[in-house]
Tab-separated table of C-alpha atoms in Angstrom:
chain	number	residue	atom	x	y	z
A	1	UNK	CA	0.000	0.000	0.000
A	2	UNK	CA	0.989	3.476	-0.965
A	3	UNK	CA	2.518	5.587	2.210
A	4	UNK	CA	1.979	8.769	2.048
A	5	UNK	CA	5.132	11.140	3.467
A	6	UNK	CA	5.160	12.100	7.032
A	7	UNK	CA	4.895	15.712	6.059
A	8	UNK	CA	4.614	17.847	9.336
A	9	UNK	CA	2.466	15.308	11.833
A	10	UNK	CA	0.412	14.269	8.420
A	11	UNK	CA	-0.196	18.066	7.222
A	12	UNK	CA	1.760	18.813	3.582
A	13	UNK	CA	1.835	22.205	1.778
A	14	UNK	CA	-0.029	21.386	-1.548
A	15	UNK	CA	3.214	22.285	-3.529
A	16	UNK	CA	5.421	20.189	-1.469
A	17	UNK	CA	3.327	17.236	-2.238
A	18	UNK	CA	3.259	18.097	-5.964
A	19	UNK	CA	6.727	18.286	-6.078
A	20	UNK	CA	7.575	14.795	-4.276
A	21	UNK	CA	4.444	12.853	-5.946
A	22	UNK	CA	3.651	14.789	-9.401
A	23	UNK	CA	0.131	16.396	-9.943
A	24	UNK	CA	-1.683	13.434	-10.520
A	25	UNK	CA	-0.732	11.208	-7.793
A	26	UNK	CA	-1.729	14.193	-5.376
A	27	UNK	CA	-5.305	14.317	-7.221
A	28	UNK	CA	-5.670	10.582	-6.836
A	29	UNK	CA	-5.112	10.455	-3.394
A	30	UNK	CA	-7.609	13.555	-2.586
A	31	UNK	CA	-9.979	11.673	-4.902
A	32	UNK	CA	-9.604	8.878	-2.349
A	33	UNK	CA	-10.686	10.308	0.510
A	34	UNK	CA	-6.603	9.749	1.404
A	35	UNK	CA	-5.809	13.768	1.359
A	36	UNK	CA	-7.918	16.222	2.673
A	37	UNK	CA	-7.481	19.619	1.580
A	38	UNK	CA	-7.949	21.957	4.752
A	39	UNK	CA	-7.071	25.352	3.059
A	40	UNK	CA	-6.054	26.007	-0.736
A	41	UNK	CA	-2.423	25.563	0.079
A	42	UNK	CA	-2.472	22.659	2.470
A	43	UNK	CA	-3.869	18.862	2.689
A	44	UNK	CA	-3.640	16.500	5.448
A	45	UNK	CA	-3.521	12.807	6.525
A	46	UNK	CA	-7.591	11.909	6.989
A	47	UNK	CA	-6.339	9.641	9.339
A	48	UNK	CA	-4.965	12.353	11.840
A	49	UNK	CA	-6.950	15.239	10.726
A	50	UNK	CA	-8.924	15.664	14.244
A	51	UNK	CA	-5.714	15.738	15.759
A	52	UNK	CA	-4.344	18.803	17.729
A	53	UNK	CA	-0.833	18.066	15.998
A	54	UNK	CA	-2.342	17.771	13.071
A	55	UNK	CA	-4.330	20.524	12.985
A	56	UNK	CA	-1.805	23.435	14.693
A	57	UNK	CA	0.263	22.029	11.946
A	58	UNK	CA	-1.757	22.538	9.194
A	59	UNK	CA	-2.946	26.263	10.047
A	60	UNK	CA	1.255	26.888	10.622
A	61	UNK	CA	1.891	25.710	7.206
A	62	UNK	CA	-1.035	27.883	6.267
A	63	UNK	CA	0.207	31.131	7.945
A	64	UNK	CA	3.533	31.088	6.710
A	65	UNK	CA	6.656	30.364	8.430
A	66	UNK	CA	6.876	33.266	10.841
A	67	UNK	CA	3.555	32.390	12.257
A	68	UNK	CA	3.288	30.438	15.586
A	69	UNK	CA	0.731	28.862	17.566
A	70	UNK	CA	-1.040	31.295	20.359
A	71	UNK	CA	-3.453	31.320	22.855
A	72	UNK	CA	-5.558	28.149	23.545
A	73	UNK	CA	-3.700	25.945	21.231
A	74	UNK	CA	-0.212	27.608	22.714
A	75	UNK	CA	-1.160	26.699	25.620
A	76	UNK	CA	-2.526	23.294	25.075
A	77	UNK	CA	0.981	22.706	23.093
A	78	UNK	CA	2.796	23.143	26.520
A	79	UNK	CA	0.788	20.985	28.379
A	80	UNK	CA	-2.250	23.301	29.517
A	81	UNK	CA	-5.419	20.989	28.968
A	82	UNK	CA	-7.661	23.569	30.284
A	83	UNK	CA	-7.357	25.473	27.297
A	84	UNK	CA	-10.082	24.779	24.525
A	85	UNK	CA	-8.650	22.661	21.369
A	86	UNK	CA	-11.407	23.421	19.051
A	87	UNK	CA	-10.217	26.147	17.151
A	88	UNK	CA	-6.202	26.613	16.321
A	89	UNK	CA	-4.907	30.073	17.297
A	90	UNK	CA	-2.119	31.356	15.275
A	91	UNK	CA	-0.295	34.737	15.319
A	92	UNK	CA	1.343	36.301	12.744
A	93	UNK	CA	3.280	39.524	12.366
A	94	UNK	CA	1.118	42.994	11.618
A	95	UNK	CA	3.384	43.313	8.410
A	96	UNK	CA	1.499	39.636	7.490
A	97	UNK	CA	-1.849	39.794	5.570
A	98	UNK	CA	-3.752	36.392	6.309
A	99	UNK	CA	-6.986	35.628	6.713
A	100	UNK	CA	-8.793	33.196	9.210
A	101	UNK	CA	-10.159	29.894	7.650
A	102	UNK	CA	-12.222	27.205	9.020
A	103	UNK	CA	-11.146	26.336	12.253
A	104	UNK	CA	-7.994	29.026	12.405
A	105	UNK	CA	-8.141	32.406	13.935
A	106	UNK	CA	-5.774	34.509	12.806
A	107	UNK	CA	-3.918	37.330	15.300
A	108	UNK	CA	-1.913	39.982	13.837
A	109	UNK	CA	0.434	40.951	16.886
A	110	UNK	CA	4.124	41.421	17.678
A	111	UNK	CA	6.139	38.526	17.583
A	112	UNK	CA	9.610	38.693	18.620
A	113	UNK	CA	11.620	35.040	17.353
A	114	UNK	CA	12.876	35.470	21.053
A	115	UNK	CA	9.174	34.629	21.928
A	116	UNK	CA	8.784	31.684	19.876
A	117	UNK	CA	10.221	27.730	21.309
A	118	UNK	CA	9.551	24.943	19.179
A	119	UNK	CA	7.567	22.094	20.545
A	120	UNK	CA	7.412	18.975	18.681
A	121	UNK	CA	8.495	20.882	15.580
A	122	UNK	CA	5.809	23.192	16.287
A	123	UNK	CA	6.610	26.512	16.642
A	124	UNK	CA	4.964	27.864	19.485
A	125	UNK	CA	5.142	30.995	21.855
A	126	UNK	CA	6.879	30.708	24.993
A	127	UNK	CA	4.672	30.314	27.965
A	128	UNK	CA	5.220	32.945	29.717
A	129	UNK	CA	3.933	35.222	27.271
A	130	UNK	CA	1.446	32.504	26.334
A	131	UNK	CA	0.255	32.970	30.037
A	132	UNK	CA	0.124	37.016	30.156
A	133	UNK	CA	-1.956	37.190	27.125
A	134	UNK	CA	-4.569	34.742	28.393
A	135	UNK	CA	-4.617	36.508	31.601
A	136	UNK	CA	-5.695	39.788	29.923
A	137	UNK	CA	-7.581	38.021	26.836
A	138	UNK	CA	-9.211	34.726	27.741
A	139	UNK	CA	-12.003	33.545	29.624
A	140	UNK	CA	-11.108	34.459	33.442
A	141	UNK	CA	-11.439	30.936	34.803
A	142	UNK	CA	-9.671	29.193	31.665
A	143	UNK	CA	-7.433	31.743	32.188
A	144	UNK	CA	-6.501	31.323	35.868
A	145	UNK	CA	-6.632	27.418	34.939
A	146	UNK	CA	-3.998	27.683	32.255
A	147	UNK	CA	-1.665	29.663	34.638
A	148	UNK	CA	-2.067	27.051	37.436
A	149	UNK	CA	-1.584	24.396	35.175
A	150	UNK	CA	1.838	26.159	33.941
A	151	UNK	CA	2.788	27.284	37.431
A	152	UNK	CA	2.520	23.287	38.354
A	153	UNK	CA	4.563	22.283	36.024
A	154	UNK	CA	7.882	23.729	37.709
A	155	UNK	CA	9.265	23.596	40.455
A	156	UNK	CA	8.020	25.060	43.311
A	157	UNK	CA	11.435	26.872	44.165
A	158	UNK	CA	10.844	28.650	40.422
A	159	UNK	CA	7.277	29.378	40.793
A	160	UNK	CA	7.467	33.443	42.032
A	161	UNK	CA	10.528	33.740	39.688
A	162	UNK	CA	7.898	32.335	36.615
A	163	UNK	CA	5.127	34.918	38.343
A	164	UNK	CA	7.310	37.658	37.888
A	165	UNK	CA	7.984	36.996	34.328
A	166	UNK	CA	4.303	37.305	33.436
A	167	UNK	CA	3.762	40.108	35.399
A	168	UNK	CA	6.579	41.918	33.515
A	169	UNK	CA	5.144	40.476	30.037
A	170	UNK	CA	2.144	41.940	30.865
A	171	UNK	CA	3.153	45.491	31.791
A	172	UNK	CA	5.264	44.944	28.188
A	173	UNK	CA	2.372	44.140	25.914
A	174	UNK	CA	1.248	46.826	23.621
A	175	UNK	CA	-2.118	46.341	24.632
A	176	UNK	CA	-2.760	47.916	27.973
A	177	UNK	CA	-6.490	46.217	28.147
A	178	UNK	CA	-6.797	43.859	31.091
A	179	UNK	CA	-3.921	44.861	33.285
A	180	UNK	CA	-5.846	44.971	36.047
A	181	UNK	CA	-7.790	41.695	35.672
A	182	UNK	CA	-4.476	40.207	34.511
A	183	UNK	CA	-2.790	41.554	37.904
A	184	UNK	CA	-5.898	39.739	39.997
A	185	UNK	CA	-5.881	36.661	38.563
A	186	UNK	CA	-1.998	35.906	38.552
A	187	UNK	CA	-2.134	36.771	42.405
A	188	UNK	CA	-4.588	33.871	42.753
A	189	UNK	CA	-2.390	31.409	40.724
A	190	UNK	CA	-0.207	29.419	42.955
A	191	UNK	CA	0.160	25.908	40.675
A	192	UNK	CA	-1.503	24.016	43.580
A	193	UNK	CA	-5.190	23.079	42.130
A	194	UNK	CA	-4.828	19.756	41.270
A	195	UNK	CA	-7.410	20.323	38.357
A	196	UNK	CA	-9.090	22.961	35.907
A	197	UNK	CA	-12.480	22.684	38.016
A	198	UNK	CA	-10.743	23.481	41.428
A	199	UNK	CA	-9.131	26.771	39.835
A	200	UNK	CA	-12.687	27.694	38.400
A	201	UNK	CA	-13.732	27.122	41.689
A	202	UNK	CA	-11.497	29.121	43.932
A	203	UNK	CA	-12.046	31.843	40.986
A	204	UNK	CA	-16.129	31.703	41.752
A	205	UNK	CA	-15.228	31.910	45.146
A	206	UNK	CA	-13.174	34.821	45.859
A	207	UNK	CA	-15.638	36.576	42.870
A	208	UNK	CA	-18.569	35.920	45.405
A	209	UNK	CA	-16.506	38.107	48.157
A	210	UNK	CA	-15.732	34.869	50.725
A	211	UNK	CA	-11.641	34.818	52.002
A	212	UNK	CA	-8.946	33.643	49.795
A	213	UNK	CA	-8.661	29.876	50.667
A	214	UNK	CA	-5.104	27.653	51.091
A	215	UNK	CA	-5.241	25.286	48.104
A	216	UNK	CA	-4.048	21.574	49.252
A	217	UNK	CA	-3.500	22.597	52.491
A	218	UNK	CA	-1.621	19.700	54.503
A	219	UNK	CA	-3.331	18.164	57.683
A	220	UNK	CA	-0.612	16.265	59.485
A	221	UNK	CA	-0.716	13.449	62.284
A	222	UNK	CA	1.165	14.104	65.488
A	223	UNK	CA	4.529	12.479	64.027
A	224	UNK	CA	4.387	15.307	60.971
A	225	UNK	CA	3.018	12.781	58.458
A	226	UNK	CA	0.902	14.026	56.108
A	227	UNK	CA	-2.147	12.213	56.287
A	228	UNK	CA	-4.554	14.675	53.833
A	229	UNK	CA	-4.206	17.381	51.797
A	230	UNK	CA	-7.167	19.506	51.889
A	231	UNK	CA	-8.593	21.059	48.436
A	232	UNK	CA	-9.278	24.349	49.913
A	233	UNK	CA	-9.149	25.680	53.506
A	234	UNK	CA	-9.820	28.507	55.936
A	235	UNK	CA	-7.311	28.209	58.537
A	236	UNK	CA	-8.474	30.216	61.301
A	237	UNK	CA	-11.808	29.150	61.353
A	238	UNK	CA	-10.738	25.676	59.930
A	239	UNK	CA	-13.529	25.139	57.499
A	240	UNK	CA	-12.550	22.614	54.327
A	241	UNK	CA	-14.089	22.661	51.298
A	242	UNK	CA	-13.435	19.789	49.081
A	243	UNK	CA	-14.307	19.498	45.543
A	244	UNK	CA	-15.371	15.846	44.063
A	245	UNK	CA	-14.703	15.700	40.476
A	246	UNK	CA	-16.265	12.412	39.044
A	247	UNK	CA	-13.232	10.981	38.163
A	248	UNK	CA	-11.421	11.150	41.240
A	249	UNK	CA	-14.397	10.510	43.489
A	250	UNK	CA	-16.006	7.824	41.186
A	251	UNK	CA	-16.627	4.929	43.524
A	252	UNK	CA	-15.153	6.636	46.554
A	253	UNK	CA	-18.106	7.975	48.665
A	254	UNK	CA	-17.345	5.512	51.343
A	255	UNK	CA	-13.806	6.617	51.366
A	256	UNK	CA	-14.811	10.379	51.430
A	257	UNK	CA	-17.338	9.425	54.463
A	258	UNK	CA	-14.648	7.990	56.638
A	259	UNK	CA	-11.982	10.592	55.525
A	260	UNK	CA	-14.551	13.388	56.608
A	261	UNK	CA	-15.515	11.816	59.977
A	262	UNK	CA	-11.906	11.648	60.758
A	263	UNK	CA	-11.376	15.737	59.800
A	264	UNK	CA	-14.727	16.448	62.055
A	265	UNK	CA	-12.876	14.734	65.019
A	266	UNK	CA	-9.488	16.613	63.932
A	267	UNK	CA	-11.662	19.794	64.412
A	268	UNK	CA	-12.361	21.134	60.990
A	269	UNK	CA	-15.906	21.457	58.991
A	270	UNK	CA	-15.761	19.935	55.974
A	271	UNK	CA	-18.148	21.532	52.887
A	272	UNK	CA	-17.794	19.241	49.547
A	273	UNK	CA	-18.763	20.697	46.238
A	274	UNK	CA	-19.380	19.342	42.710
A	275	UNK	CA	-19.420	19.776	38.940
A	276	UNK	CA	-23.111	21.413	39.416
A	277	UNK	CA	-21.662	23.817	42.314
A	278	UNK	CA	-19.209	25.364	39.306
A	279	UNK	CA	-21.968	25.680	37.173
A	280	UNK	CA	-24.517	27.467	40.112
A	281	UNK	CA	-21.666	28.556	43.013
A	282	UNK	CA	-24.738	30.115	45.039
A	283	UNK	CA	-25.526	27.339	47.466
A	284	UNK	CA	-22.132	26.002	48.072
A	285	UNK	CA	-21.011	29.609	48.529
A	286	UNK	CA	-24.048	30.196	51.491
A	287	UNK	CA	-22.919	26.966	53.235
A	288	UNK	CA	-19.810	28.055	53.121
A	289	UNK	CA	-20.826	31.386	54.765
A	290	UNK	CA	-22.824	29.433	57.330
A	291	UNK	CA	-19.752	28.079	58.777
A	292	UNK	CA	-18.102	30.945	59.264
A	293	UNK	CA	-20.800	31.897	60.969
A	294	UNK	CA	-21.491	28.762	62.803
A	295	UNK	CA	-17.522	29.057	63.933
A	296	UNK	CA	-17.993	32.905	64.931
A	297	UNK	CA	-15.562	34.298	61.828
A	298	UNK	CA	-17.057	37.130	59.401
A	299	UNK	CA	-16.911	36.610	55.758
């Protein structure tokens, strides 16, 4: 059977393709279903097509070669699966003239090659910036998720020194739109939610006006083992609030029953949330409230 050449993960620039397999060949093999053209000047492998590889690099082909992936797909490129894969975000430079097609937006910015890292042969922007433009552009809570995702990826001993970065990319950009959003939301990234729901939730819950909670706070037994870590908690008045995504809670309820008693007698009040909490905060938000109440703490 025929193999078609790797190309750039299965994406080929039409006249690449001509060149290495003549005019014909390259017609037979859209005929077949084998090709699929994506944009006038580029095909790809049907076979990866839904791919995010794939796709980021058949818009880069596309946009020329000083484009480079931005944004969501930037993001999702460096490991940031909060970030939305459906359409591929490219940037180009303002002196570029290209137009968005199906399932590309194009962004004419500034774009330094000291910006751009290549990933996977990809080229990409580098995540600080990646992170600073979200935090001004994006969604707030895919936004805040992104930058705890990126913040967990290093090292905690390099975390404030990554923080700073962004902050200074962000005082940098051109743009001076959503500064001060930016400046909020990087102060609540700390790279400790251990998912994209328990950074939307911390968002929902310092929007609502309650305390700024510790995220995976330890509780410890008398020897200084660690014996939980706590999603989110107020130390003072020691209220928990634990959030049960399906897949790590799946199956565990007895688990989570036993794990709570055990807090109760350790002193603390334990609140869980779920996936339909993020979607309506308002009841989780007035239990919350009740215990600091019911422990004699304003909030």
């Amino acid at each position: 059977m025929f193999e078609l050449p790797p190309g750039l993960h299965g994406a080929h620039l039409r006249s690449d393709l001509t060149s290495a397999l003549g005019r014909k060949q390259v017609r037979d093999l859209i005929s077949d279903g084998r090709l699929v053209a994506v944009h006038r000047a580029v095909l790809v492998d049907r076979r990866t097509m839904l791919t995010l590889p794939t796709k980021a690099a058949a818009s880069l082909l596309a946009a020329g070669p000083t484009a480079a992936l931005t944004g969501q797909t930037a993001a999702l490129i460096h490991g940031c699966t909060a970030a939305d894969a459906g359409i591929i975000h490219v940037l180009v430079p303002y002196a570029r003239k290209v137009h968005n097609f199906p399932g590309t937006r194009i962004h004419n910015g500034s774009l330094d090659e000291d910006d751009v890292v290549e990933l996977d042969r990809l080229r990409t922007l580098a995540l600080d910036r990646v992170v600073a433009d979200m935090l001004c552009d994006e969604n707030r809570g895919m936004a805040l998720a992104c930058a705890d995702q990126a913040l967990g990826q290093l090292d905690p001993r390099f975390r404030a020194e990554f923080k700073a970065t962004v902050a200074e990319r962000i005082m940098r950009r051109r743009d001076s739109r959503g500064r001060k959003r930016s400046a909020f939301l990087l102060d609540l990234a700390t790279g400790l939610p251990e998912s994209p729901a328990e950074s939307r939730l911390l968002l929902e819950l310092v929007d609502s006006g309650l305390p700024i909670p510790v995220a995976q706070h330890p509780v410890v037994d008398l020897d200084g083992s660690v014996r939980y870590r706590l999603d989110f908690a107020w130390l003072e008045p020691k209220i928990a609030l634990e959030y049960d995504g399906y897949e790590a809670h799946a199956g565990r309820s007895e688990r989570d029953e036993l794990r709570d008693r055990d807090l109760r007698r350790r002193g603390w009040l334990v609140i869980r949330a779920d996936v339909d909490d993020l979607r309506n905060p308002a009841a989780v938000v007035t239990q919350i409230r009740a215990a600091f109440r019911e422990r004699r703490f304003v909030a």
